[in-house]
Coordinates of C-alpha atoms and ligand atoms in Angstrom, one line a residue:
X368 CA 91.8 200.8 41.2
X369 CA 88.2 200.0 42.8
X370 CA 88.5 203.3 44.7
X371 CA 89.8 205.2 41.5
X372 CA 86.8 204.1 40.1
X373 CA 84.6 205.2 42.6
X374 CA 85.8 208.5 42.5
X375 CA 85.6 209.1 38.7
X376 CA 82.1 207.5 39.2
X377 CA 81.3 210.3 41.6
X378 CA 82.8 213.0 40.3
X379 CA 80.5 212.6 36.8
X380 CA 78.9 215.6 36.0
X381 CA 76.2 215.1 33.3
X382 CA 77.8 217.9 31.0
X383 CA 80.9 215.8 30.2
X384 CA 79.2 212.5 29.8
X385 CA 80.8 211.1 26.7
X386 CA 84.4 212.0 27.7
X387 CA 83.7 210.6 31.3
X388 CA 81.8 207.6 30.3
X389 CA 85.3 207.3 27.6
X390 CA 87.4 207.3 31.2
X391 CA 85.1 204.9 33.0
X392 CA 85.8 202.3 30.2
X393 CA 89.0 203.1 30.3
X394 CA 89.3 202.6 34.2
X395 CA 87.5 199.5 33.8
X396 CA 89.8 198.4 31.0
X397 CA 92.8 199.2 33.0
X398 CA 91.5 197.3 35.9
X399 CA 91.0 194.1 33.9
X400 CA 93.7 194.2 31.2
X401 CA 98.0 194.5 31.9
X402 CA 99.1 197.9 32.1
X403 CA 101.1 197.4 28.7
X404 CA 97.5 197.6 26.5
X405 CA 96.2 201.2 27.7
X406 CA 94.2 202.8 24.7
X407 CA 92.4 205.7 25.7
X408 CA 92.2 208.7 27.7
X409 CA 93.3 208.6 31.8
X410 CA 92.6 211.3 34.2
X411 CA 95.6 212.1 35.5
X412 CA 95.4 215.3 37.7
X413 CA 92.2 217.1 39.0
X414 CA 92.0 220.6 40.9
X415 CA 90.3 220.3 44.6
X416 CA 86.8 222.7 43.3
X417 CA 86.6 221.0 40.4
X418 CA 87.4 223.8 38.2
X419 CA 90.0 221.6 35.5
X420 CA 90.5 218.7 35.5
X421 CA 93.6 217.2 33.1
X422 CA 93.8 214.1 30.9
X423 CA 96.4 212.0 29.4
X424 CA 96.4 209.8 26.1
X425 CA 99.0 207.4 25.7
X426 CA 100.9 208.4 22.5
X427 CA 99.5 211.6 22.6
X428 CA 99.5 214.7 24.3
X429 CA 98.2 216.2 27.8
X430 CA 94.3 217.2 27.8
X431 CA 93.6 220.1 29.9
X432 CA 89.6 221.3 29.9
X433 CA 87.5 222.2 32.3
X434 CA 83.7 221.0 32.9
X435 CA 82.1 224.1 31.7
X436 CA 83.8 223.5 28.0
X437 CA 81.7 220.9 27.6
X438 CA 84.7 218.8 26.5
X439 CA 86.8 221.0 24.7
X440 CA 90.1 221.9 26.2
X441 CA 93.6 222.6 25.6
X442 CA 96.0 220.1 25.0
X443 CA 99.5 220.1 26.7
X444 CA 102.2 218.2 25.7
X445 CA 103.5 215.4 28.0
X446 CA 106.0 216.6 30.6
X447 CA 104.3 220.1 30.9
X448 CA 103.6 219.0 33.9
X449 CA 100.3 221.1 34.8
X450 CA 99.5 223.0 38.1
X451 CA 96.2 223.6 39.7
X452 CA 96.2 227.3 41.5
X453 CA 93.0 227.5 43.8
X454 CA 91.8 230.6 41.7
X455 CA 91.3 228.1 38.5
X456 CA 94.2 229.2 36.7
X457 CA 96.3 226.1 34.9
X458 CA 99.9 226.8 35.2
X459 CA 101.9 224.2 32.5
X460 CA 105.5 224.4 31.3
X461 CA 106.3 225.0 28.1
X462 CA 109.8 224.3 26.7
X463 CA 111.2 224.8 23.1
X464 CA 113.7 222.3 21.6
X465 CA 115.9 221.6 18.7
X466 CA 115.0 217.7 18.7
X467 CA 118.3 217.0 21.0
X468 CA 118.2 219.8 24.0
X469 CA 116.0 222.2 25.3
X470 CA 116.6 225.2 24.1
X471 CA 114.3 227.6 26.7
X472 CA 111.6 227.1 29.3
X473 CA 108.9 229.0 30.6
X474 CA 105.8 228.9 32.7
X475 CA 102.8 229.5 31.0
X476 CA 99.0 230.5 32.0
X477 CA 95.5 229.2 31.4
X478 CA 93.2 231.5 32.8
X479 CA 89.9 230.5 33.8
X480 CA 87.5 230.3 31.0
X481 CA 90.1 231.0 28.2
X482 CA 91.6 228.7 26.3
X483 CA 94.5 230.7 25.3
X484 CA 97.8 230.7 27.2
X485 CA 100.1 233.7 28.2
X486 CA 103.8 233.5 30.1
X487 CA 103.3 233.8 33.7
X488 CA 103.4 237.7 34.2
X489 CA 106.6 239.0 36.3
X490 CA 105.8 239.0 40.3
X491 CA 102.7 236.8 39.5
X492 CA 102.7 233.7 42.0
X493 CA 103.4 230.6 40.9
X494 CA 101.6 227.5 43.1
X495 CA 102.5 224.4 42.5
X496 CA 101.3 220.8 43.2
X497 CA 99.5 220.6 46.7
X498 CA 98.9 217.9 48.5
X499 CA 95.6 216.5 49.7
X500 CA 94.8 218.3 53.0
X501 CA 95.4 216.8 55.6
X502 CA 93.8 217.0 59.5
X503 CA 93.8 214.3 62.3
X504 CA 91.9 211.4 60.8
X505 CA 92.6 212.1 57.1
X506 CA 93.5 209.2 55.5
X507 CA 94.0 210.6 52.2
X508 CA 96.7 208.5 51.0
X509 CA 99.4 209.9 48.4
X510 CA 100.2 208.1 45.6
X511 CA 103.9 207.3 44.9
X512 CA 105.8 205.5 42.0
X513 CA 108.6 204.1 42.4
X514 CA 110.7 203.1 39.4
X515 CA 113.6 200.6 39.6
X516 CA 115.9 201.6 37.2
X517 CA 116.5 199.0 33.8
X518 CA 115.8 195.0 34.5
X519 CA 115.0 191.9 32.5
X520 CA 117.1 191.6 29.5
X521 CA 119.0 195.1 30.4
X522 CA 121.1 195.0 33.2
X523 CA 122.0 198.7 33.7
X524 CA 125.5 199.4 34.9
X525 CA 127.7 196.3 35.9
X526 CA 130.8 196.4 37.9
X527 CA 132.6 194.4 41.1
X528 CA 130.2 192.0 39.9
X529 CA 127.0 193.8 40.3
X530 CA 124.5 194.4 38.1
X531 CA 122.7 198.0 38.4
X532 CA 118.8 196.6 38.2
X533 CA 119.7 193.9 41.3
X534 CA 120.8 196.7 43.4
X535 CA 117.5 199.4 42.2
X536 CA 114.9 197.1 42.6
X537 CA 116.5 195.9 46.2
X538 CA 116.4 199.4 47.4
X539 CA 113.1 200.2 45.8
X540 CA 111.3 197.1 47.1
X541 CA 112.7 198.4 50.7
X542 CA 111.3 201.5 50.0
X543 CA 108.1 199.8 49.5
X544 CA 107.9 198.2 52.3
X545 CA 108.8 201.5 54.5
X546 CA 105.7 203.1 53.0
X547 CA 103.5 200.5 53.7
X548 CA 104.8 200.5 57.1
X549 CA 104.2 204.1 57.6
X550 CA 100.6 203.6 56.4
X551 CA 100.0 201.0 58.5
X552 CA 101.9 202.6 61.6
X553 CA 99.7 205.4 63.0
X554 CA 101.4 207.5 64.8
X555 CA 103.1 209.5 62.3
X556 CA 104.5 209.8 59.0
X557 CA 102.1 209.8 56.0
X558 CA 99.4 206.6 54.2
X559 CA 100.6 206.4 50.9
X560 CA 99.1 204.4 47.9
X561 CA 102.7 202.8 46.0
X562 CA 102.7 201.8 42.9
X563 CA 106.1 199.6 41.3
X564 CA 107.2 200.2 37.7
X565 CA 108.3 196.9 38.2
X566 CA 108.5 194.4 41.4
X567 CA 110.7 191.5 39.7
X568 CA 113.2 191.4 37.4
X569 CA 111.5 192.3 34.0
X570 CA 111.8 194.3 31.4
X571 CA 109.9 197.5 31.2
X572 CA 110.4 200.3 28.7
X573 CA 111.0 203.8 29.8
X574 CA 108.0 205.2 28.4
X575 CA 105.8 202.5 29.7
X576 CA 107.1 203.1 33.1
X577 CA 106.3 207.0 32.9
X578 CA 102.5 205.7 31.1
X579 CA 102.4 203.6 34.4
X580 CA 102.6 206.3 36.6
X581 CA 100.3 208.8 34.5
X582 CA 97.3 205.9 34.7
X583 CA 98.1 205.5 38.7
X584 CA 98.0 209.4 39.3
X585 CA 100.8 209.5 40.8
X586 CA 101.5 212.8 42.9
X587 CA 105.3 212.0 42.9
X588 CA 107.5 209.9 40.8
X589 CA 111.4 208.4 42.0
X590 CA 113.4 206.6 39.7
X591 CA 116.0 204.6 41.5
X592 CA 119.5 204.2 39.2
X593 CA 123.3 203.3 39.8
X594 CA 126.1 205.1 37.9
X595 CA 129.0 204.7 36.5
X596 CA 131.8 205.4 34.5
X597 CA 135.0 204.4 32.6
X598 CA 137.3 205.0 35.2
X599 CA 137.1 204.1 38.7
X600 CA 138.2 208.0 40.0
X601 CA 134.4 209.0 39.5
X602 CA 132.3 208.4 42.5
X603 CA 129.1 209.8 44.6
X604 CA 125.3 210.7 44.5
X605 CA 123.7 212.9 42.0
X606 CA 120.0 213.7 41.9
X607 CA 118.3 214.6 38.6
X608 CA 115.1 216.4 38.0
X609 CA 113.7 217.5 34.7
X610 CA 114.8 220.5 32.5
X611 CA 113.5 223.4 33.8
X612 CA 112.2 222.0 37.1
X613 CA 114.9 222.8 39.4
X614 CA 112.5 225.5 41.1
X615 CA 109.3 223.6 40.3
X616 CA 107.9 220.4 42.7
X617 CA 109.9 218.3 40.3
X618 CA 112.8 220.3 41.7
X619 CA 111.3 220.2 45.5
X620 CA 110.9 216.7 45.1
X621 CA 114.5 215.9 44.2
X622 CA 116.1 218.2 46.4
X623 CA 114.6 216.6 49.2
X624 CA 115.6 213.2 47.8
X625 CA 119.3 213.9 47.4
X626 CA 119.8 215.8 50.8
X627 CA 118.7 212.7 52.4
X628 CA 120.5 210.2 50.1
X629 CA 123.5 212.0 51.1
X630 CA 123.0 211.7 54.5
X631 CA 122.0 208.4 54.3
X632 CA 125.3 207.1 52.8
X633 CA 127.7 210.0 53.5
X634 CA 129.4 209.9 49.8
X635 CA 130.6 212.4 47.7
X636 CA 128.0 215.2 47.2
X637 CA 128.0 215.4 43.3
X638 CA 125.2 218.1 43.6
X639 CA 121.7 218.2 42.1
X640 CA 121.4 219.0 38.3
X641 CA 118.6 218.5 35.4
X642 CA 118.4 216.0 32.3
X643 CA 116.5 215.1 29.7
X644 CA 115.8 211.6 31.2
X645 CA 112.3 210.2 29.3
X646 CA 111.0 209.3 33.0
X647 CA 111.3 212.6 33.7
X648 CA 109.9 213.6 30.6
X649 CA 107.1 212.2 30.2
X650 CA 106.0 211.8 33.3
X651 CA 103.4 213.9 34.4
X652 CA 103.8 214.4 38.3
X653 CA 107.1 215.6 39.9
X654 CA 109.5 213.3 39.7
X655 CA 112.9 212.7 40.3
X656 CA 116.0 210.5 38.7
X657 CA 118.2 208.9 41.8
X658 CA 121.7 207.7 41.2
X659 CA 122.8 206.5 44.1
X660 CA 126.3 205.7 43.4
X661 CA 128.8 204.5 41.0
X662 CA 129.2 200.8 40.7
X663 CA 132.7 201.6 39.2
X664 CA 133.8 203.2 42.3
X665 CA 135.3 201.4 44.7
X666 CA 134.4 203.5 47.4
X667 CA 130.5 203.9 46.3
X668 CA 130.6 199.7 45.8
X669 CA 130.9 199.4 49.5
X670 CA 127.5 201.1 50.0
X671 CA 125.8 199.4 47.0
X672 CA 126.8 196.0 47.7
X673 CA 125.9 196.2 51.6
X674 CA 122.3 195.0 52.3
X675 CA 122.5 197.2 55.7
X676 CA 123.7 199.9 53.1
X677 CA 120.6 199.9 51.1
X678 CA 118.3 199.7 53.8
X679 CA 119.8 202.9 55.0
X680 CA 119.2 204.7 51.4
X681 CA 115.3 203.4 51.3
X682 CA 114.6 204.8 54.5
X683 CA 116.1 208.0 53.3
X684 CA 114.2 208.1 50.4
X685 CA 110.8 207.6 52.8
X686 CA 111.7 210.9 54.6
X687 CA 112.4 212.9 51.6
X688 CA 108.8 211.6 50.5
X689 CA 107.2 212.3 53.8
X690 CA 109.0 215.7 53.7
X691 CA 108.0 216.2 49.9
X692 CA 104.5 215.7 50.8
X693 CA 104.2 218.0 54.1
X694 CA 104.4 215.0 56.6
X695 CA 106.4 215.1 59.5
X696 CA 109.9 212.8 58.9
X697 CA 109.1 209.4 60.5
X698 CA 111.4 206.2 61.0
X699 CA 107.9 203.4 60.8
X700 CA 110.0 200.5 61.5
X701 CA 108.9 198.7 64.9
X702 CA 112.3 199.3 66.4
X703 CA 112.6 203.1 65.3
X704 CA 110.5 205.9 66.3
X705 CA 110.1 209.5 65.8
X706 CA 113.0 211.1 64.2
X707 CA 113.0 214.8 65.5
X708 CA 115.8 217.4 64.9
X709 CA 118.0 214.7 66.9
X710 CA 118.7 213.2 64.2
Ligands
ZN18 ZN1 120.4 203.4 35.3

């Protein structure tokens, strides 16, 4: 948070001074107070020149502007997820639905210096999310949430004498611990900053998790989740994104996630699809809804009960971050190594 605050500190430009000066109270108010009581306004995405910059109030919707409008902008609805393109254009998604399902989706345009967006025009490139950049002593760290599905007073999925928010937070607290590794470790992989929806078995609600992530600035999002079903025939791993996403980063991201939760527990490939999940909605990075397996399955109960099992899944999860995020797949743990195409 201290380094957060730095940066919005530096990157102050005298034009913008109320709205800034709003986010420096906020940042400070985040920094002292439980995430539950954000109020105001938090930046939650920023192009590398400087040229827009977007904003995000809890309970409301996505503020796009740019420091020349003196403050005024555009406002995006949450889970429009907006693009920076190095020519200044603001590439959002907008959807249209009925109250229950989304009915169409399209990417539109904010061109620089307008505040009216147009469809993206047919042929016209598309760029999506990038990373930081990265050279030999960067140590731009990415931030990732990681989101352990249900908790507290809601167990999730229960079967074979499981309960579905044990097994998430097990694996996600393992992931945790891989990325912290890889920061620490050197000689490949990526430095990540990781930020936990929730580290302990509590209640948090699904849009406070996706607020959670929108305050950190995430740059990825995973929500970790066990299925199930009513009859024990239905078994294997499925990977979610959000409507619309499957060829955005939100798509890239979970892509990479299932391909390597596949391989990491071998079980039936259910195939990646989209849903209206609210972390995925209202979340405003790519992100991506997990579920690893069906506790009702007596084959997929195997994997989800075995500590070895889960261990296996984390680590996969850490290469489809690292591979996400342009950084070379990389097994941190002291007894692993570099994973090349042996694998
Ligand atoms: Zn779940």
């Amino acid at each position: 948070m201290l380094r957060e605050l730095a940066w919005l500190l530096s990157a102050t430009p005298l034009r913008t001074f109320p709205m800034r000066i709003h986010a420096l109270v906020l940042a400070l108010t985040l920094a002292a107070l439980p995430a539950t009581s954000q109020e105001t306004s938090v930046l939650v995405a920023r192009d590398e020149q400087g040229a827009a910059e977007a904003w995000l109030s809890p309970g409301s919707d996505l503020l796009v502007t740019r420091p020349e409008d003196g403050g005024s902008g555009v406002f995006l609805e949450r889970g429009s997820f907006p693009r920076f393109a190095p020519d200044g254009r603001v590439l959002y998604t907008e959807t249209l639905d009925d109250g229950h399902e989304i009915l169409s989706s399209r990417t539109m345009v904010l061109d620089p210096g307008t505040r009216s967006p147009r469809p993206l025009r047919r042929g016209e490139r598309e760029l999506e999310y990038r990373r930081p950049p990265l050279s030999p002593g960067d140590t731009t760290a990415v931030r990732v949430c990681i989101d352990p599905g249900h908790g507290g007073t809601d167990p999730g999925a229960i079967g074979f004498g499981l309960q579905e928010k044990d097994i998430t937070l097990d694996i996600a607290l393992r992931l945790r611990h891989l990325l912290r590794l890889d920061t620490w470790n050197t000689k490949g992989g990526g430095s990540w900053d990781v930020l936990m929806t929730r580290d302990d078995d509590v209640y948090v609600g699904l849009s406070q998790r996706a607020n959670l992530a929108n305050a950190f600035g995430a740059q990825s999002f995973l929500s970790i989740h066990v299925n199930s079903f009513s009859s024990s025939s239905a078994n294997g791993t499925e990977t979610y994104c959000y409507l619309g996403q499957s060829l955005n980063a939100g798509g890239m991201l979970r892509n990479a996630v299932h391909e390597e939760a596949i391989r990491a527990w071998g079980l039936r490939n259910r195939g990646v699809k989209e849903a209206n999940f609210a972390v995925l909605r209202l979340t405003a990075m790519p992100a991506a809804l997990a579920e690893t397996g069906f506790i009702t399955s007596p084959i997929d109960i195997v994997k989800l009960q075995d500590p070895e099992a889960r261990a296996e899944m984390a680590l996969g999860y850490l290469f489809a971050l690292q591979l996400h995020h342009g950084f070379q797949m990389f097994d941190p743990r002291p007894s692993g190594g570099f994973l090349g195409l042996a694998r």
